[in-house]
Coordinates of C-alpha atoms in Angstrom, one line a residue:
M20 CA -140.5 73.0 18.0
D21 CA -140.3 71.7 14.4
D22 CA -137.5 69.7 13.0
E23 CA -135.8 72.6 11.2
A24 CA -135.8 74.8 14.3
L25 CA -134.4 71.9 16.4
A26 CA -131.7 71.3 13.9
N27 CA -130.8 75.0 14.1
S28 CA -130.6 74.8 17.9
R29 CA -128.2 71.8 17.6
R30 CA -126.0 73.6 15.1
A31 CA -125.9 76.8 17.3
F32 CA -125.0 74.6 20.3
A33 CA -122.2 72.8 18.4
T34 CA -120.8 76.1 17.3
Q35 CA -120.9 77.5 20.8
V36 CA -119.3 74.5 22.5
L37 CA -116.5 74.1 20.0
S38 CA -115.8 77.9 19.9
K39 CA -115.5 77.9 23.7
E40 CA -112.7 75.4 23.4
G41 CA -111.0 76.9 20.4
V42 CA -111.6 73.9 18.2
L43 CA -114.2 75.2 15.8
S44 CA -112.0 74.2 12.9
D45 CA -112.6 70.5 13.7
E46 CA -115.4 70.1 11.1
A47 CA -116.1 66.4 11.9
L48 CA -116.5 67.1 15.6
L49 CA -118.7 70.1 14.8
R50 CA -121.0 67.9 12.6
A51 CA -121.2 65.3 15.3
F52 CA -122.2 67.7 18.0
A53 CA -124.8 69.2 15.6
T54 CA -126.2 65.8 14.7
V55 CA -126.6 63.7 17.8
P56 CA -129.9 64.4 19.6
R57 CA -128.9 65.1 23.2
E58 CA -132.4 65.0 24.5
R59 CA -132.8 61.3 23.6
F60 CA -130.0 60.4 25.9
L61 CA -131.3 62.3 28.9
G62 CA -134.6 60.5 29.3
P63 CA -138.1 62.2 29.3
P64 CA -138.7 65.7 30.7
P65 CA -138.6 67.4 33.1
W66 CA -134.9 67.5 32.6
K67 CA -132.8 68.4 35.6
M68 CA -130.0 70.9 35.1
A69 CA -127.1 71.0 37.6
G70 CA -126.2 74.2 39.2
W71 CA -124.2 75.4 42.2
G72 CA -127.2 75.0 44.5
G73 CA -128.2 71.5 43.2
Y74 CA -130.6 70.5 40.4
V75 CA -133.2 72.7 38.8
D76 CA -136.1 71.3 36.8
I77 CA -136.2 72.8 33.3
A78 CA -139.8 74.2 33.0
S79 CA -140.1 73.2 29.4
D80 CA -140.5 70.0 27.3
D81 CA -138.9 71.8 24.3
P82 CA -135.8 69.8 23.4
A83 CA -134.0 73.1 22.5
A84 CA -133.7 73.7 26.3
V85 CA -131.0 71.0 26.6
Y86 CA -128.7 72.6 23.9
Q87 CA -126.6 74.6 26.2
D88 CA -123.2 74.0 27.8
A89 CA -124.6 72.7 31.0
L90 CA -124.8 69.5 33.0
F91 CA -128.0 67.5 33.0
A92 CA -128.8 64.7 35.3
L93 CA -128.8 61.0 34.3
Q94 CA -129.3 59.8 37.9
H95 CA -129.7 62.9 40.0
Q96 CA -129.9 61.0 43.3
R97 CA -126.4 59.9 42.8
H98 CA -125.1 63.1 41.2
I99 CA -124.4 61.3 37.9
N100 CA -124.7 63.7 34.9
N101 CA -124.4 63.9 31.2
G102 CA -121.0 65.6 31.3
S103 CA -120.0 69.1 30.3
P104 CA -120.3 69.4 26.5
S105 CA -117.3 71.8 26.2
L106 CA -115.1 69.6 28.3
H107 CA -115.9 66.6 26.2
A108 CA -115.4 68.7 23.0
R109 CA -111.9 69.4 24.3
G110 CA -111.2 65.7 25.2
I111 CA -112.7 64.2 22.0
H112 CA -110.9 66.7 19.8
K113 CA -107.6 65.7 21.5
L114 CA -108.3 62.0 20.7
A115 CA -107.9 63.0 17.1
L116 CA -110.1 60.1 15.8
R117 CA -110.1 59.1 12.2
E118 CA -112.4 57.1 10.0
G119 CA -111.9 53.4 10.7
D120 CA -110.5 53.8 14.2
T121 CA -111.3 51.4 17.1
I122 CA -112.2 53.1 20.4
C123 CA -113.2 52.0 23.8
H124 CA -115.4 54.4 25.7
V125 CA -115.1 53.5 29.4
G126 CA -117.9 54.9 31.6
A127 CA -120.3 55.5 28.8
G128 CA -123.3 56.5 30.9
S129 CA -126.4 56.6 28.7
G130 CA -124.3 56.9 25.5
Y131 CA -124.5 60.5 24.4
Y132 CA -120.7 61.0 23.9
T133 CA -120.5 57.4 22.6
A134 CA -122.8 58.4 19.8
I135 CA -120.5 61.4 19.0
L136 CA -117.5 59.1 19.0
S137 CA -119.3 56.6 16.6
L138 CA -119.9 59.3 14.0
L139 CA -116.2 60.3 14.1
V140 CA -114.9 56.8 13.5
G141 CA -117.6 56.1 10.8
S142 CA -119.0 52.9 9.5
S143 CA -115.6 51.4 9.0
G144 CA -114.7 52.0 12.7
N145 CA -116.1 50.6 15.9
V146 CA -116.8 51.7 19.4
T147 CA -117.1 49.6 22.5
A148 CA -119.1 51.4 25.2
V149 CA -118.5 50.0 28.7
E150 CA -120.8 50.9 31.6
F151 CA -120.7 49.5 35.1
D152 CA -124.1 50.7 36.3
A153 CA -126.8 48.2 35.1
E154 CA -129.6 50.8 34.7
L155 CA -127.4 53.1 32.6
A156 CA -126.1 50.2 30.5
V157 CA -129.7 49.3 29.6
R158 CA -130.4 52.9 28.7
A159 CA -127.2 53.1 26.6
E160 CA -128.1 49.9 24.8
E161 CA -131.5 51.4 23.9
N162 CA -130.2 54.8 23.0
L163 CA -127.4 53.5 20.7
R164 CA -129.4 51.0 18.6
A165 CA -129.4 53.5 15.7
Y166 CA -125.5 53.4 15.7
P167 CA -124.5 50.0 14.2
N168 CA -120.8 50.5 14.8
V169 CA -121.3 50.6 18.6
R170 CA -121.3 47.6 21.0
V171 CA -122.5 48.3 24.6
V172 CA -121.1 46.2 27.4
H173 CA -122.4 46.1 30.9
G174 CA -119.2 45.4 32.8
N175 CA -116.2 46.6 34.7
G176 CA -114.4 49.3 32.7
L177 CA -111.1 48.3 34.3
E178 CA -111.1 45.1 32.2
W179 CA -111.6 46.8 28.8
P180 CA -110.6 47.0 26.0
R181 CA -109.9 43.4 25.4
E182 CA -108.5 43.9 21.9
P183 CA -106.0 46.4 20.5
A184 CA -107.5 49.9 20.3
D185 CA -106.6 53.2 18.6
A186 CA -108.1 55.2 21.5
V187 CA -109.5 54.7 25.0
Y188 CA -111.7 57.4 26.5
V189 CA -112.3 57.1 30.3
N190 CA -115.2 59.1 31.8
F191 CA -114.8 58.5 35.6
A192 CA -112.0 59.6 37.9
I193 CA -109.4 57.2 39.2
H194 CA -106.0 57.4 40.9
F195 CA -104.0 54.9 38.8
L196 CA -103.5 53.7 35.3
V197 CA -105.1 50.4 34.3
D198 CA -103.2 47.7 32.4
A199 CA -105.9 47.2 29.7
W200 CA -106.1 50.9 28.9
V201 CA -102.3 51.3 28.5
E202 CA -101.1 48.0 27.1
R203 CA -103.8 47.5 24.5
L204 CA -103.2 50.9 22.9
R205 CA -101.7 50.5 19.5
V206 CA -98.5 52.5 18.7
G207 CA -99.9 56.0 18.1
G208 CA -102.9 55.3 20.2
R209 CA -104.4 57.8 22.6
L210 CA -105.7 57.4 26.2
I211 CA -107.6 60.2 27.9
L212 CA -108.8 60.0 31.5
P213 CA -109.4 62.0 34.7
L214 CA -106.5 61.1 37.0
G215 CA -106.7 62.3 40.6
V216 CA -107.9 61.7 44.1
P217 CA -111.4 61.7 45.7
D218 CA -112.6 63.9 48.5
V219 CA -112.2 61.1 51.0
D220 CA -112.6 63.4 54.0
A221 CA -115.9 65.0 52.9
R222 CA -117.8 62.7 50.6
G223 CA -116.0 59.4 50.5
P224 CA -114.4 57.6 47.5
T225 CA -117.7 57.5 45.5
G226 CA -118.1 61.3 45.3
L227 CA -116.6 63.7 42.9
A228 CA -112.8 63.7 42.5
S229 CA -111.6 66.6 44.5
Y230 CA -108.2 67.1 42.8
A231 CA -107.9 65.7 39.3
G232 CA -106.6 66.5 35.9
F233 CA -107.8 65.5 32.4
F234 CA -104.7 63.8 30.9
L235 CA -103.8 62.6 27.4
F236 CA -101.4 59.7 27.1
R237 CA -100.0 58.8 23.7
R238 CA -98.3 55.5 23.0
E239 CA -95.1 56.0 21.1
E240 CA -92.6 53.6 19.6
H241 CA -90.5 53.5 22.8
G242 CA -92.7 54.9 25.6
Y243 CA -95.7 57.0 26.5
A244 CA -95.9 60.8 26.2
A245 CA -98.3 62.7 28.4
E246 CA -100.2 66.0 28.2
Y247 CA -102.2 67.8 30.9
L248 CA -105.4 69.2 29.4
C249 CA -107.3 70.9 32.2
P250 CA -108.6 70.5 35.8
V251 CA -111.7 68.4 36.1
A252 CA -114.2 67.0 38.7
F253 CA -115.6 63.6 37.6
V254 CA -117.6 61.1 39.6
W255 CA -115.3 58.4 41.1
G256 CA -115.3 55.1 39.4
E257 CA -117.6 52.6 41.1
A258 CA -115.4 49.6 40.4
V259 CA -112.3 51.4 41.7
K260 CA -111.1 50.0 45.0
S261 CA -110.2 52.5 47.7
G262 CA -106.5 53.1 48.5
F263 CA -106.0 56.0 51.0
V264 CA -102.2 55.8 50.9
S265 CA -102.1 55.8 47.1
Y266 CA -104.5 58.8 47.1
R267 CA -102.2 60.8 49.3
R268 CA -99.1 59.8 47.4
L269 CA -100.6 61.0 44.1
E270 CA -101.9 64.1 45.7
A271 CA -98.5 64.9 47.1
A272 CA -96.8 64.4 43.7
F273 CA -99.3 66.7 42.0
Y274 CA -98.7 69.4 44.7
K275 CA -94.9 69.0 44.4
G276 CA -94.5 68.8 40.7
G277 CA -97.7 70.5 39.4
M278 CA -100.0 68.2 37.5
E279 CA -99.6 70.6 34.5
Q280 CA -96.0 69.5 34.4
V281 CA -96.6 65.8 33.7
R282 CA -94.7 65.0 30.6
A283 CA -94.6 61.2 30.3
L284 CA -95.7 58.0 31.7
R285 CA -93.1 55.4 32.7
W286 CA -94.7 52.0 32.2
K287 CA -92.9 48.9 33.5
G288 CA -89.5 50.3 32.7
P289 CA -86.5 51.8 34.5
R290 CA -87.2 54.7 36.9
Q291 CA -86.4 58.3 35.8
G292 CA -85.0 61.2 37.8
K293 CA -88.1 63.3 37.8
E294 CA -90.6 60.6 38.5
W295 CA -92.4 61.7 41.7
Y296 CA -95.2 59.3 41.8
S297 CA -94.9 55.6 41.5
E298 CA -97.5 52.9 42.2
V299 CA -96.2 49.3 41.7
D300 CA -94.3 49.4 38.4
W301 CA -95.4 52.7 36.7
G302 CA -95.0 56.3 37.4
L303 CA -95.6 59.9 36.2
V304 CA -92.7 61.8 34.9
F305 CA -92.7 65.5 35.6
G306 CA -90.7 68.1 33.6
A307 CA -90.2 71.9 33.4

């Protein structure tokens, strides 16, 4: 495929993905999805596409084959994928990034969505991409060399960001909020993460989260607002310690209150009447 045809494939892909989420009016995000070469972040062909029955090798070395709203493997033995483009289009749109913003991408994988974030914050902004897996961190470092506003860190995402940030984007499932993600948000800052519980009975805490929602938390002058975005299934964070009692408590709160009814985050403050889940000194506040 020549360069022009491949560019057309990327543009069509970007239009499809953003249209599916109803955010086609986000011109900066559309340009980013139409610009970043997804195939370079997936490794060499044959690419493995995830389906209900497992992975299927794509019988083509044409890069156009990866420009569809589908999961492709990064480490197929561990079921780690380059995530759903439409889901990430929804999440990144909700981050409402601006030129000059500082963002921490936690669980960056091989760096594809990091590259998209870097285009949105521009040369005056910066992105810290944190990846716990050593092999993926090396791949991300190589893949992101062409993006000078990105720094790749091989480390524990529960410890980042270490400086104030305008946004934190977490791409693994977890059952609690982390101090660094919440407390280092600037006022007006946005945090998006998959919050839920793993399928501890079937696959163990390193499998896909079995009951999780994609949540947006926004730091306001006097608290944290919350918005439920959609149900999700993300790989469980490798550095997240197990906590069966906490899993079940959060699961019960979601069943009782409905995760779509989460309205706020109480963070190290007085308890509120509709707070149905509390772990140490924070809690989710549900409302009608």
